[in-house]
Each structure stands twice: as structure tokens, then as C-alpha cells.
CSV table of C-alpha atoms in Angstrom, one decimal:
chain,number,residue,atom,x,y,z
E,31,CYS,CA,0.0,0.0,0.0
E,32,GLY,CA,1.1,3.6,-0.6
E,33,LEU,CA,0.1,7.1,-1.5
E,34,ALA,CA,-0.2,6.2,-5.1
E,35,ASP,CA,-3.1,3.9,-4.3
E,36,ASN,CA,-5.2,6.8,-3.0
E,37,ALA,CA,-8.2,7.3,-5.3
E,38,GLY,CA,-8.1,11.1,-5.1
E,39,LEU,CA,-4.5,11.2,-6.0
E,40,ARG,CA,-5.1,9.1,-9.1
E,41,VAL,CA,-7.7,11.6,-10.2
E,42,VAL,CA,-5.1,14.5,-10.0
E,43,ALA,CA,-2.5,12.3,-11.8
E,44,ALA,CA,-5.0,11.7,-14.7
E,45,ARG,CA,-5.5,15.5,-14.9
E,46,VAL,CA,-1.7,15.9,-15.3
E,47,ARG,CA,-1.6,13.4,-18.1
E,48,ARG,CA,-4.5,15.1,-19.8
E,49,SER,CA,-2.7,18.5,-19.6
E,50,ALA,CA,0.4,16.9,-21.1
E,51,GLU,CA,-1.5,15.7,-24.1
E,52,LEU,CA,-3.1,19.1,-24.5
E,53,THR,CA,0.4,20.5,-24.7
E,54,ASN,CA,1.4,18.0,-27.3
E,55,LEU,CA,-1.8,18.9,-29.2
E,56,ALA,CA,-0.9,22.6,-29.1
E,57,GLY,CA,2.7,21.9,-30.2
E,58,ALA,CA,1.5,19.9,-33.2
E,59,GLN,CA,-0.3,23.0,-34.5
E,60,LEU,CA,3.1,24.7,-35.2
E,61,GLY,CA,4.1,22.3,-38.0
E,62,ALA,CA,3.0,21.8,-41.6
E,63,GLU,CA,0.2,19.4,-42.5
E,64,LEU,CA,0.9,16.8,-45.1
E,65,ASN,CA,-2.1,14.8,-46.4
E,66,THR,CA,-3.0,12.5,-49.2
E,67,GLY,CA,-6.3,11.5,-50.7
E,68,THR,CA,-7.9,9.7,-53.6
E,69,GLY,CA,-11.4,10.4,-54.8
E,70,ILE,CA,-14.0,10.5,-57.6
E,71,GLN,CA,-16.4,13.3,-58.4
E,72,ARG,CA,-19.4,13.2,-60.8
E,73,ARG,CA,-19.9,16.9,-61.8
E,74,HIS,CA,-22.5,18.6,-63.8
E,75,LEU,CA,-20.8,21.4,-65.7
E,76,SER,CA,-22.3,24.9,-66.0
E,77,GLU,CA,-23.2,25.9,-69.6
E,78,ASN,CA,-21.3,29.2,-69.0
E,79,LEU,CA,-18.1,27.5,-68.0
E,80,LEU,CA,-17.3,25.5,-71.2
E,81,PRO,CA,-19.3,24.6,-74.2
E,82,ARG,CA,-21.3,21.4,-73.6
E,83,SER,CA,-20.0,20.0,-76.9
E,84,PHE,CA,-16.4,20.2,-75.5
E,85,LEU,CA,-16.8,17.8,-72.5
E,86,GLY,CA,-20.5,17.0,-72.3
E,87,GLY,CA,-23.0,18.1,-69.7
E,88,THR,CA,-21.9,15.7,-66.9
E,89,ILE,CA,-18.4,14.3,-66.4
E,90,ASN,CA,-16.4,12.1,-63.9
E,91,ILE,CA,-13.2,13.4,-62.3
E,92,PHE,CA,-10.7,10.9,-60.8
E,93,ASP,CA,-7.9,12.3,-58.7
E,94,SER,CA,-5.2,11.3,-56.3
E,95,ALA,CA,-3.0,14.0,-54.7
E,96,VAL,CA,-0.7,14.9,-51.8
E,97,THR,CA,-1.3,18.3,-50.2
E,98,LEU,CA,0.9,20.4,-48.0
E,99,ASP,CA,-0.5,23.3,-45.8
E,100,TYR,CA,1.5,25.6,-43.6
E,101,ASP,CA,0.5,28.5,-41.5
E,102,LEU,CA,3.3,31.1,-41.3
E,103,ASP,CA,2.1,32.2,-37.9
E,104,TRP,CA,3.8,35.6,-38.2
E,105,TRP,CA,2.3,36.9,-35.1
E,106,ASP,CA,3.2,33.9,-33.0
E,107,ARG,CA,-0.4,33.0,-32.1
E,108,LYS,CA,0.2,29.3,-32.2
E,109,GLU,CA,3.4,29.7,-30.2
E,110,ALA,CA,1.5,31.6,-27.6
E,111,LEU,CA,-1.1,28.9,-27.4
E,112,LEU,CA,1.7,26.3,-27.0
E,113,GLN,CA,3.2,28.3,-24.1
E,114,ALA,CA,-0.2,28.7,-22.5
E,115,ALA,CA,-0.7,24.9,-22.7
E,116,LEU,CA,2.7,24.3,-21.3
E,117,GLY,CA,2.0,26.7,-18.4
E,118,GLU,CA,-1.3,24.9,-17.7
E,119,GLN,CA,0.5,21.6,-17.8
E,120,ARG,CA,2.9,22.9,-15.1
E,121,VAL,CA,-0.1,24.2,-13.1
E,122,ALA,CA,-1.5,20.6,-13.2
E,123,GLU,CA,1.9,19.2,-12.1
E,124,ALA,CA,2.2,21.7,-9.3
E,125,GLU,CA,-1.3,20.9,-8.2
E,126,HIS,CA,-0.4,17.2,-8.3
E,127,ALA,CA,2.6,17.9,-6.0
E,128,GLU,CA,0.3,19.9,-3.7
E,129,ALA,CA,-2.2,17.0,-3.6
E,130,GLN,CA,0.6,14.6,-2.8
E,131,LEU,CA,1.8,16.8,0.0
E,132,LEU,CA,-1.7,17.2,1.5
E,133,LEU,CA,-2.2,13.5,1.4
E,134,ALA,CA,1.2,12.8,2.9
E,135,THR,CA,0.5,15.3,5.7
E,136,ALA,CA,-2.9,13.7,6.4
E,137,VAL,CA,-1.2,10.3,6.6
E,138,VAL,CA,1.5,11.6,9.0
E,139,VAL,CA,-1.0,13.5,11.2
E,140,THR,CA,-3.3,10.4,11.3
E,141,TYR,CA,-0.3,8.2,12.2
E,142,PHE,CA,0.7,10.5,15.0
E,143,ARG,CA,-2.9,10.5,16.3
E,144,LEU,CA,-2.9,6.7,16.3
E,145,GLN,CA,0.5,6.6,18.1
E,146,GLY,CA,-0.9,9.1,20.7
E,147,GLN,CA,-4.0,6.9,21.2
E,148,LEU,CA,-1.8,3.8,21.7
E,149,ALA,CA,0.3,5.6,24.3
E,150,GLN,CA,-2.8,6.9,26.1
E,151,ALA,CA,-4.4,3.5,26.0
E,152,GLN,CA,-1.3,1.9,27.6
E,153,LEU,CA,-1.4,4.5,30.4
E,154,ALA,CA,-5.2,4.1,30.8
E,155,ASP,CA,-4.7,0.3,31.1
E,156,GLN,CA,-2.2,0.9,33.9
E,157,ALA,CA,-4.6,3.3,35.5
E,158,VAL,CA,-7.3,0.6,35.4
E,159,ALA,CA,-5.0,-1.8,37.2
E,160,SER,CA,-4.2,0.8,39.9
E,161,ARG,CA,-7.9,1.6,40.3
E,162,GLU,CA,-8.7,-2.1,40.7
E,163,GLN,CA,-6.0,-2.4,43.4
E,164,LEU,CA,-7.3,0.7,45.1
E,165,LEU,CA,-10.8,-0.7,45.1
E,166,ARG,CA,-9.7,-4.0,46.7
E,167,LEU,CA,-7.8,-2.0,49.4
E,168,THR,CA,-10.8,0.2,50.1
E,169,ARG,CA,-13.1,-2.8,50.5
E,170,GLN,CA,-10.6,-4.3,53.0
E,171,ARG,CA,-10.5,-1.1,55.0
E,172,VAL,CA,-14.3,-0.9,55.0
E,173,GLU,CA,-14.5,-4.5,56.2
E,174,HIS,CA,-12.2,-3.7,59.1
E,175,GLY,CA,-14.1,-0.5,59.9
E,176,LEU,CA,-11.3,1.8,58.9
E,177,ASP,CA,-13.4,3.5,56.1
E,178,ARG,CA,-17.0,4.3,55.4
E,179,GLU,CA,-19.0,2.4,52.9
E,180,ILE,CA,-19.3,5.4,50.6
E,181,GLU,CA,-15.5,5.2,50.0
E,182,THR,CA,-16.2,1.9,48.2
E,183,HIS,CA,-18.8,3.5,46.0
E,184,TRP,CA,-16.4,6.3,45.1
E,185,ALA,CA,-13.7,3.8,44.2
E,186,GLU,CA,-16.1,1.8,42.1
E,187,THR,CA,-17.2,4.9,40.2
E,188,ALA,CA,-13.6,6.0,39.6
E,189,LEU,CA,-12.8,2.5,38.3
E,190,ALA,CA,-15.8,2.5,36.0
E,191,ASN,CA,-14.9,5.9,34.6
E,192,THR,CA,-11.3,4.8,34.0
E,193,ARG,CA,-12.4,1.6,32.2
E,194,ASN,CA,-14.8,3.7,30.1
E,195,GLN,CA,-11.9,6.0,29.1
E,196,LEU,CA,-9.9,2.9,28.0
E,197,LEU,CA,-12.8,1.6,25.9
E,198,ILE,CA,-13.2,5.0,24.2
E,199,LEU,CA,-9.5,5.1,23.4
E,200,LEU,CA,-9.6,1.5,22.0
E,201,HIS,CA,-12.7,2.6,19.9
E,202,ASP,CA,-10.9,5.7,18.6
E,203,GLN,CA,-7.9,3.5,17.7
E,204,LYS,CA,-10.1,1.4,15.4
E,205,MET,CA,-11.6,4.6,13.8
E,206,THR,CA,-8.1,6.0,13.2
E,207,ARG,CA,-6.9,2.8,11.7
E,208,HIS,CA,-9.8,2.9,9.3
E,209,GLN,CA,-9.0,6.5,8.4
E,210,LEU,CA,-5.4,5.6,7.8
E,211,GLY,CA,-6.3,2.7,5.6
E,212,ILE,CA,-8.6,5.0,3.5
E,213,LEU,CA,-5.8,7.5,3.1
E,214,LEU,CA,-3.4,4.8,2.0
E,215,GLY,CA,-5.9,3.5,-0.5
E,216,THR,CA,-6.2,0.0,1.1
E,217,GLY,CA,-9.8,0.4,2.4
E,218,PRO,CA,-10.8,0.5,6.1
E,219,ASP,CA,-8.7,-2.5,7.0
E,220,LEU,CA,-5.0,-1.9,7.2
E,221,PRO,CA,-3.0,-4.8,5.8
E,222,MET,CA,-0.3,-4.3,8.4
E,223,GLU,CA,0.0,-4.1,12.2
E,224,LEU,CA,1.3,-0.8,13.5
E,225,GLU,CA,3.3,-1.1,16.7
E,226,GLN,CA,3.4,1.5,19.4
E,227,ARG,CA,6.5,3.7,19.1
E,228,PRO,CA,7.6,6.4,21.5
E,229,LEU,CA,6.6,9.9,20.6
E,230,SER,CA,9.7,12.1,20.3
E,231,PRO,CA,8.9,15.7,19.4
E,232,GLU,CA,12.6,16.6,20.1
E,233,ARG,CA,13.6,14.8,16.9
E,234,VAL,CA,11.4,16.8,14.6
E,235,PHE,CA,12.9,19.0,11.8
E,236,PRO,CA,14.7,22.3,12.6
E,237,LEU,CA,13.0,25.5,11.5
E,238,PRO,CA,14.9,27.7,9.0
E,239,GLY,CA,16.4,30.8,10.6
E,240,GLU,CA,14.5,33.2,8.4
E,241,LEU,CA,11.1,32.7,6.7
E,242,THR,CA,11.4,34.9,3.6
E,243,LEU,CA,8.7,35.4,1.0
E,244,ASN,CA,11.0,33.7,-1.5
E,245,LEU,CA,11.0,30.6,0.6
E,246,LEU,CA,7.2,30.6,0.9
E,247,GLY,CA,7.0,31.3,-2.8
E,248,ARG,CA,8.3,27.8,-3.5
E,249,ARG,CA,5.2,26.2,-2.2
E,250,ALA,CA,3.5,24.1,-4.8
E,251,ASP,CA,0.2,26.0,-4.6
E,252,VAL,CA,2.0,29.4,-5.0
E,253,ALA,CA,4.0,28.0,-8.0
E,254,ALA,CA,0.8,26.8,-9.5
E,255,GLN,CA,-0.7,30.3,-9.3
E,256,ARG,CA,2.4,31.8,-10.9
E,257,TRP,CA,2.2,29.3,-13.8
E,258,ARG,CA,-1.5,30.1,-14.2
E,259,ILE,CA,-0.6,33.8,-14.6
E,260,GLN,CA,2.0,33.0,-17.2
E,261,ALA,CA,-0.5,30.7,-19.1
E,262,MET,CA,-3.2,33.4,-19.0
E,263,SER,CA,-0.7,36.0,-20.2
E,264,HIS,CA,0.1,33.9,-23.3
E,265,ARG,CA,-3.6,33.4,-24.0
E,266,VAL,CA,-4.0,37.2,-24.0
E,267,ASP,CA,-1.2,37.3,-26.6
E,268,ALA,CA,-2.9,34.7,-28.7
E,269,ALA,CA,-6.2,36.6,-28.5
E,270,GLU,CA,-4.4,39.8,-29.7
E,271,ALA,CA,-2.8,38.0,-32.6
E,272,LEU,CA,-6.3,37.2,-34.0
E,273,PHE,CA,-6.6,40.9,-34.9
E,274,TYR,CA,-3.7,40.7,-37.4
E,275,PRO,CA,-3.6,39.2,-40.9
E,276,ASP,CA,-3.0,35.5,-41.2
E,277,ILE,CA,-1.1,34.0,-44.2
E,278,ASN,CA,-1.3,30.3,-45.2
E,279,LEU,CA,0.8,28.6,-47.8
E,280,SER,CA,-0.4,25.5,-49.6
E,281,ALA,CA,0.9,23.2,-52.3
E,282,PHE,CA,-0.3,20.0,-53.9
E,283,ILE,CA,0.9,17.4,-56.4
E,284,GLY,CA,-1.0,14.4,-57.8
E,285,LEU,CA,-2.9,12.8,-60.6
E,286,GLN,CA,-6.1,13.9,-62.2
E,287,SER,CA,-8.1,12.5,-65.1
E,288,LEU,CA,-11.5,12.3,-66.6
E,289,ASN,CA,-11.0,8.6,-67.2
E,290,LEU,CA,-10.0,6.1,-64.6
E,291,GLY,CA,-7.9,4.1,-67.1
E,292,THR,CA,-5.6,7.1,-67.8
E,293,LEU,CA,-5.3,8.2,-64.1
E,294,LEU,CA,-1.9,6.6,-63.6
E,295,GLU,CA,-0.3,7.9,-66.8
E,296,SER,CA,2.3,10.7,-66.7
E,297,SER,CA,0.0,13.0,-68.7
E,298,SER,CA,-2.4,13.0,-65.7
E,299,LEU,CA,0.2,14.7,-63.4
E,300,THR,CA,-1.0,17.9,-61.9
E,301,GLY,CA,0.2,20.3,-59.2
E,302,GLY,CA,0.1,23.7,-57.8
E,303,ALA,CA,1.0,26.1,-55.0
E,304,GLY,CA,-0.5,29.3,-53.6
E,305,ALA,CA,-0.9,31.6,-50.6
E,306,ALA,CA,-3.9,32.9,-48.9
E,307,LEU,CA,-4.3,36.0,-46.8
E,308,HIS,CA,-7.0,36.2,-44.1
E,309,LEU,CA,-7.8,39.6,-42.5
E,310,PRO,CA,-10.7,40.0,-40.2
E,311,LEU,CA,-12.8,43.1,-41.0
E,312,PHE,CA,-16.1,42.7,-39.2
E,313,ASP,CA,-17.1,39.8,-36.9
E,314,GLY,CA,-19.8,41.4,-34.7
E,315,GLY,CA,-17.4,42.1,-31.9
E,316,ARG,CA,-16.3,38.4,-31.4
E,317,LEU,CA,-12.6,39.1,-31.4
E,318,VAL,CA,-12.9,42.1,-29.0
E,319,ALA,CA,-15.1,40.0,-26.6
E,320,ASN,CA,-12.7,37.1,-26.8
E,321,LEU,CA,-9.8,39.4,-25.9
E,322,GLY,CA,-11.8,40.8,-23.0
E,323,VAL,CA,-12.5,37.3,-21.7
E,324,GLU,CA,-8.8,36.4,-21.7
E,325,ARG,CA,-7.7,39.7,-20.1
E,326,ALA,CA,-10.4,39.2,-17.4
E,327,ALA,CA,-9.0,35.6,-16.8
E,328,LEU,CA,-5.5,37.1,-16.4
E,329,ASP,CA,-6.7,39.7,-13.9
E,330,GLU,CA,-8.5,36.9,-12.0
E,331,ALA,CA,-5.3,34.8,-11.9
E,332,ILE,CA,-3.2,37.8,-10.6
E,333,ALA,CA,-5.8,38.5,-7.9
E,334,ALA,CA,-5.9,34.8,-6.9
E,335,TYR,CA,-2.1,34.8,-6.7
E,336,GLN,CA,-2.1,37.8,-4.4
E,337,GLN,CA,-4.8,36.2,-2.3
E,338,THR,CA,-2.8,33.0,-2.1
E,339,LEU,CA,0.3,34.8,-0.9
E,340,ALA,CA,-1.7,36.5,1.9
E,341,GLU,CA,-3.3,33.2,2.9
E,342,VAL,CA,0.2,31.5,2.9
E,343,ALA,CA,1.6,34.2,5.2
E,344,ARG,CA,-1.3,33.9,7.6
E,345,GLU,CA,-1.2,30.1,7.5
E,346,VAL,CA,2.5,30.1,8.3
E,347,ALA,CA,2.1,32.6,11.1
E,348,ASP,CA,-0.7,30.6,12.6
E,349,GLN,CA,1.2,27.3,12.5
E,350,LEU,CA,4.3,28.9,14.0
E,351,GLU,CA,2.2,30.2,16.9
E,352,VAL,CA,0.7,26.8,17.4
E,353,TRP,CA,4.1,25.2,17.3
E,354,THR,CA,5.6,27.7,19.8
E,355,SER,CA,2.6,27.5,22.2
E,356,LEU,CA,2.7,23.7,22.2
E,357,GLN,CA,6.4,23.7,22.8
E,358,HIS,CA,6.0,25.9,25.9
E,359,SER,CA,3.0,23.8,27.1
E,360,ARG,CA,5.0,20.7,26.7
E,361,GLU,CA,8.0,22.1,28.7
E,362,ILE,CA,5.6,23.0,31.6
E,363,GLN,CA,3.9,19.6,31.5
E,364,HIS,CA,7.2,17.8,31.4
E,365,ALA,CA,8.1,19.6,34.7
E,366,ALA,CA,4.7,18.5,36.1
E,367,VAL,CA,5.5,14.8,35.2
E,368,GLN,CA,8.8,15.0,36.9
E,369,ALA,CA,7.2,16.5,40.0
E,370,THR,CA,4.6,13.7,40.2
E,371,ASP,CA,7.3,11.1,39.7
E,372,ARG,CA,9.2,12.5,42.6
E,373,ALA,CA,6.0,12.4,44.7
E,374,LEU,CA,5.4,8.8,43.7
E,375,ARG,CA,8.9,7.8,44.7
E,376,PHE,CA,8.4,9.6,48.0
E,377,ALA,CA,5.0,7.9,48.7
E,378,ASP,CA,6.4,4.5,47.8
E,379,SER,CA,9.4,5.1,50.1
E,380,ARG,CA,7.0,6.1,53.0
E,381,HIS,CA,5.0,2.9,52.3
E,382,GLN,CA,8.1,0.7,52.4
E,383,GLU,CA,9.1,2.3,55.7
E,384,GLY,CA,5.6,1.7,57.2
E,385,LEU,CA,4.9,5.4,57.5
E,386,ALA,CA,1.9,5.4,55.2
E,387,ASP,CA,-0.5,2.8,53.7
E,388,GLU,CA,-0.6,1.7,50.1
E,389,ARG,CA,-3.4,4.1,49.2
E,390,GLU,CA,-1.0,7.0,49.2
E,391,THR,CA,1.3,5.1,46.7
E,392,LEU,CA,-1.7,4.2,44.5
E,393,LEU,CA,-3.1,7.7,44.4
E,394,SER,CA,0.3,9.1,43.6
E,395,ARG,CA,0.7,6.6,40.8
E,396,LEU,CA,-2.7,7.5,39.4
E,397,GLU,CA,-1.8,11.2,39.4
E,398,SER,CA,1.5,10.4,37.7
E,399,LEU,CA,-0.4,8.4,35.0
E,400,ARG,CA,-2.8,11.4,34.6
E,401,GLN,CA,0.1,13.8,34.1
E,402,ARG,CA,1.8,11.4,31.7
E,403,THR,CA,-1.4,11.1,29.7
E,404,ILE,CA,-1.6,14.9,29.3
E,405,LEU,CA,2.1,14.9,28.2
E,406,ALA,CA,1.3,12.1,25.6
E,407,GLN,CA,-1.5,14.3,24.3
E,408,LEU,CA,0.8,17.3,24.0
E,409,ASP,CA,3.5,15.1,22.3
E,410,GLU,CA,0.9,13.9,19.7
E,411,ARG,CA,-0.3,17.5,19.0
E,412,GLN,CA,3.3,18.9,18.7
E,413,LEU,CA,4.2,16.1,16.2
E,414,GLN,CA,1.1,16.8,14.3
E,415,ALA,CA,1.9,20.6,14.4
E,416,ALA,CA,5.4,19.8,13.1
E,417,ALA,CA,3.9,17.9,10.1
E,418,ILE,CA,1.5,20.6,9.3
E,419,LEU,CA,4.2,23.3,9.7
E,420,LYS,CA,6.4,21.5,7.2
E,421,LYS,CA,3.4,21.3,4.8
E,422,VAL,CA,2.7,25.0,5.0
E,423,LEU,CA,6.5,25.7,4.4
E,424,GLY,CA,6.2,23.8,1.1
E,425,GLY,CA,7.2,20.3,2.2
E,426,GLY,CA,10.4,20.3,0.2
E,427,PHE,CA,8.6,21.1,-3.1
E,428,GLN,CA,11.2,21.4,-5.9
E,429,TYR,CA,10.0,22.5,-9.3
E,430,PRO,CA,11.1,25.1,-11.9
E,431,TYR,CA,8.7,28.1,-11.6
E,432,PRO,CA,8.6,31.5,-13.3
E,433,THR,CA,10.2,34.4,-11.7
E,434,HIS,CA,8.3,37.4,-10.5
E,435,ASP,CA,9.1,39.3,-13.7
E,436,GLN,CA,8.0,36.4,-15.9
E,437,SER,CA,4.7,35.9,-14.0
E,438,THR,CA,3.7,39.6,-14.0
């Protein structure tokens, strides 16, 4: 299983292949066309063209020829359409890279959620064992008249709540496994068992010293917007070229005869060459409207690019704040865990020396487990924040993209 098995990613990959073929189609328009054909025509001649006594009123024409057509494209309209198609292909490729990054980030975030749930379930299982031991001790104390009966009810309630928390975590684990399987394209059931691994936020990637706009500009979605601007700019050039004269060259060579039996004789050889000039004079405003549409599309692409840059800056600032806040919270919680561990060791020492009963040790252990559960939650969130932060910084996207001058 892998990211390539994801159905959504296959849709984007097909879009890339389609854009590549559209680029090939635009490139094919630049060359000359060479065609061949063979046919027969039965034609009724006009009385004003030739005397009927010369050929008769109706004749058969047999022909076979090779034709060559070439558009000079003096105003580079077809070249502009090719560059526009190439830009749109790169847009599709950048969007494919962005989709891959989004999917990979979703997989990583989901994996960290699962690891966090596994760690919390392990701590909850230990808490259940401590609660069961505390309930047995409470019942013994009640039997000997050292505690009230209500203490037993409180201990039973606390045990039931802890067991319920464990069941919820086990249920959430199954749901997360299903989600991870869907993301990997294998369906709800993962074909592999994922073992619990220690969460280590200290080992995440280091942040760059300076987050410049040039760095953020290398994100796949920003690169896609730049390529879209370039593509729209070329489409404006192509629309402007339609206002200028167009010259086509053509030539043919072949055989032509009124009689099928003489079609292959050398005397049936025919050929010719010519040029045609096309100049639009009046089209009801079609060309002006077409140019207006392309210019509006270019303006829209530029505005979308500027909006994307603003969203990128906000997104990075938000994620940096989340990362910094979680880092500080984790440092505070780590100190809390160390404090409860010291309290647990102190309570256990007092119990061993006969200065306190086992309840003090059990309650200290439960508090230590509670603090460790909070730390496991913070570890999970910080690792998820690291994955999301790497995504908003571009995720290592590398692709040639137009410079600011080219895109504007």
C-alpha cells in the first residue's frame, strides 16, 4: 500500500496526463500538414463555363494527390497557445505535487494520532490496574471498619470511569486505523499491524532561521498560481494575434483524369502552389469580446495569486504560533510529570518504611499516570503541528517556476 493507491491522487494524476496531451496537441499545430487522398467526383458542368460540346453536360473526375499546408504564424499566435498549454501543464503538475503533500501530511497526522492513542491506552490500562487495586484495598478497609461504605462507591465509580476511558481510546484507535487505511488506498482495514512507538517531538525537523517570501513562494500552490498567470498572459497574446492578418501557404501534387484508365499515366500529373491572406474586417465584436475574456481571466489569476500569498503568510504565522505554544506547554507539562514522579517515589518510600499505607502510593501513581497522559496528548499534538508546519512551508517542493518578472 502507498500514497499512489489513493483514489483522489489518481484523479489528479490523470489530470496531469490530460494537460500533457493538450500541450502535445498545441505543439502539433506549429508544424506543416501533409495529407493524401484519392477520390472520384461526378460533376454537372455549367453551360457558362465550357461549351457542352467540349466535355458534355456531366463528367467524372478521378484524382489522387498529396497536399501540403503551412500557416506562417507571423504573429506567434500558435506559439503563444503552446506556451499557454505548457503553463497549464505545469499548473497541473504543481497541483499534483500539492495533492501529494496534502495526502502525505494527512497520513502523518493520522499516524501520530494513532500513536498518541496507543500511548494513552497503555497509560489508561495501567490506571485501570491501579484503580482495581485501590478498590480492593478500600473494601478491605471498610470490612475492618477503617473507612465508610461510601468510600467503596467512590472507588467503584472511579474504576468504571477509567475503564470507560480505556474503551473510548480503543474505539478511537479502530476509527483512526480505518481512516489511515482509506488515506493509503487500502480500504478501512490496514494490511499491516502498527506497533506502538515512543513519541519524540525533540527529533522533529529544525526550523529555518528566516522565513522569507522567496522561501514561501516555493510552495506548490504558489508555484501553480504563478504558472497560471503565465499561461493566461500567453492566452491574451494569442487573442491579440487574431486581430492581425494570417497567411497560409499551400501546395499539392498528384494525378487527375476524366478517365480512370488514364489516371496513372504521366500526362495526368498535376500540381500547384499558392498563398492565402486572411484579414478580419467585421465579426460582430467576437474578437474584442474574446480578448476581453482572456484579459479578465488574467486579472483573475493575478488576484488569486495575491490572495494565495496573503493566505500563505497567515497560515505560516498561525502554525508557528501553534508550534511555539505547544512547545511551551510541553515544557511545563514535562516539569509536572517530573514532580509527580518524585511524589510517587516519596510515597512509595514512605509505604516501604511503614509510615503510610498503600493508598498514598496508588493515588500518587494515578496522578502520575494522569500527568503522563496529558504529556502524551501534547506530544501527539506537537508532532502533528510539526507535520502541518512542514506542509505550510512547502514540504520540500522542488519545481522550476517562473520568476516574478515572468509571471507579471
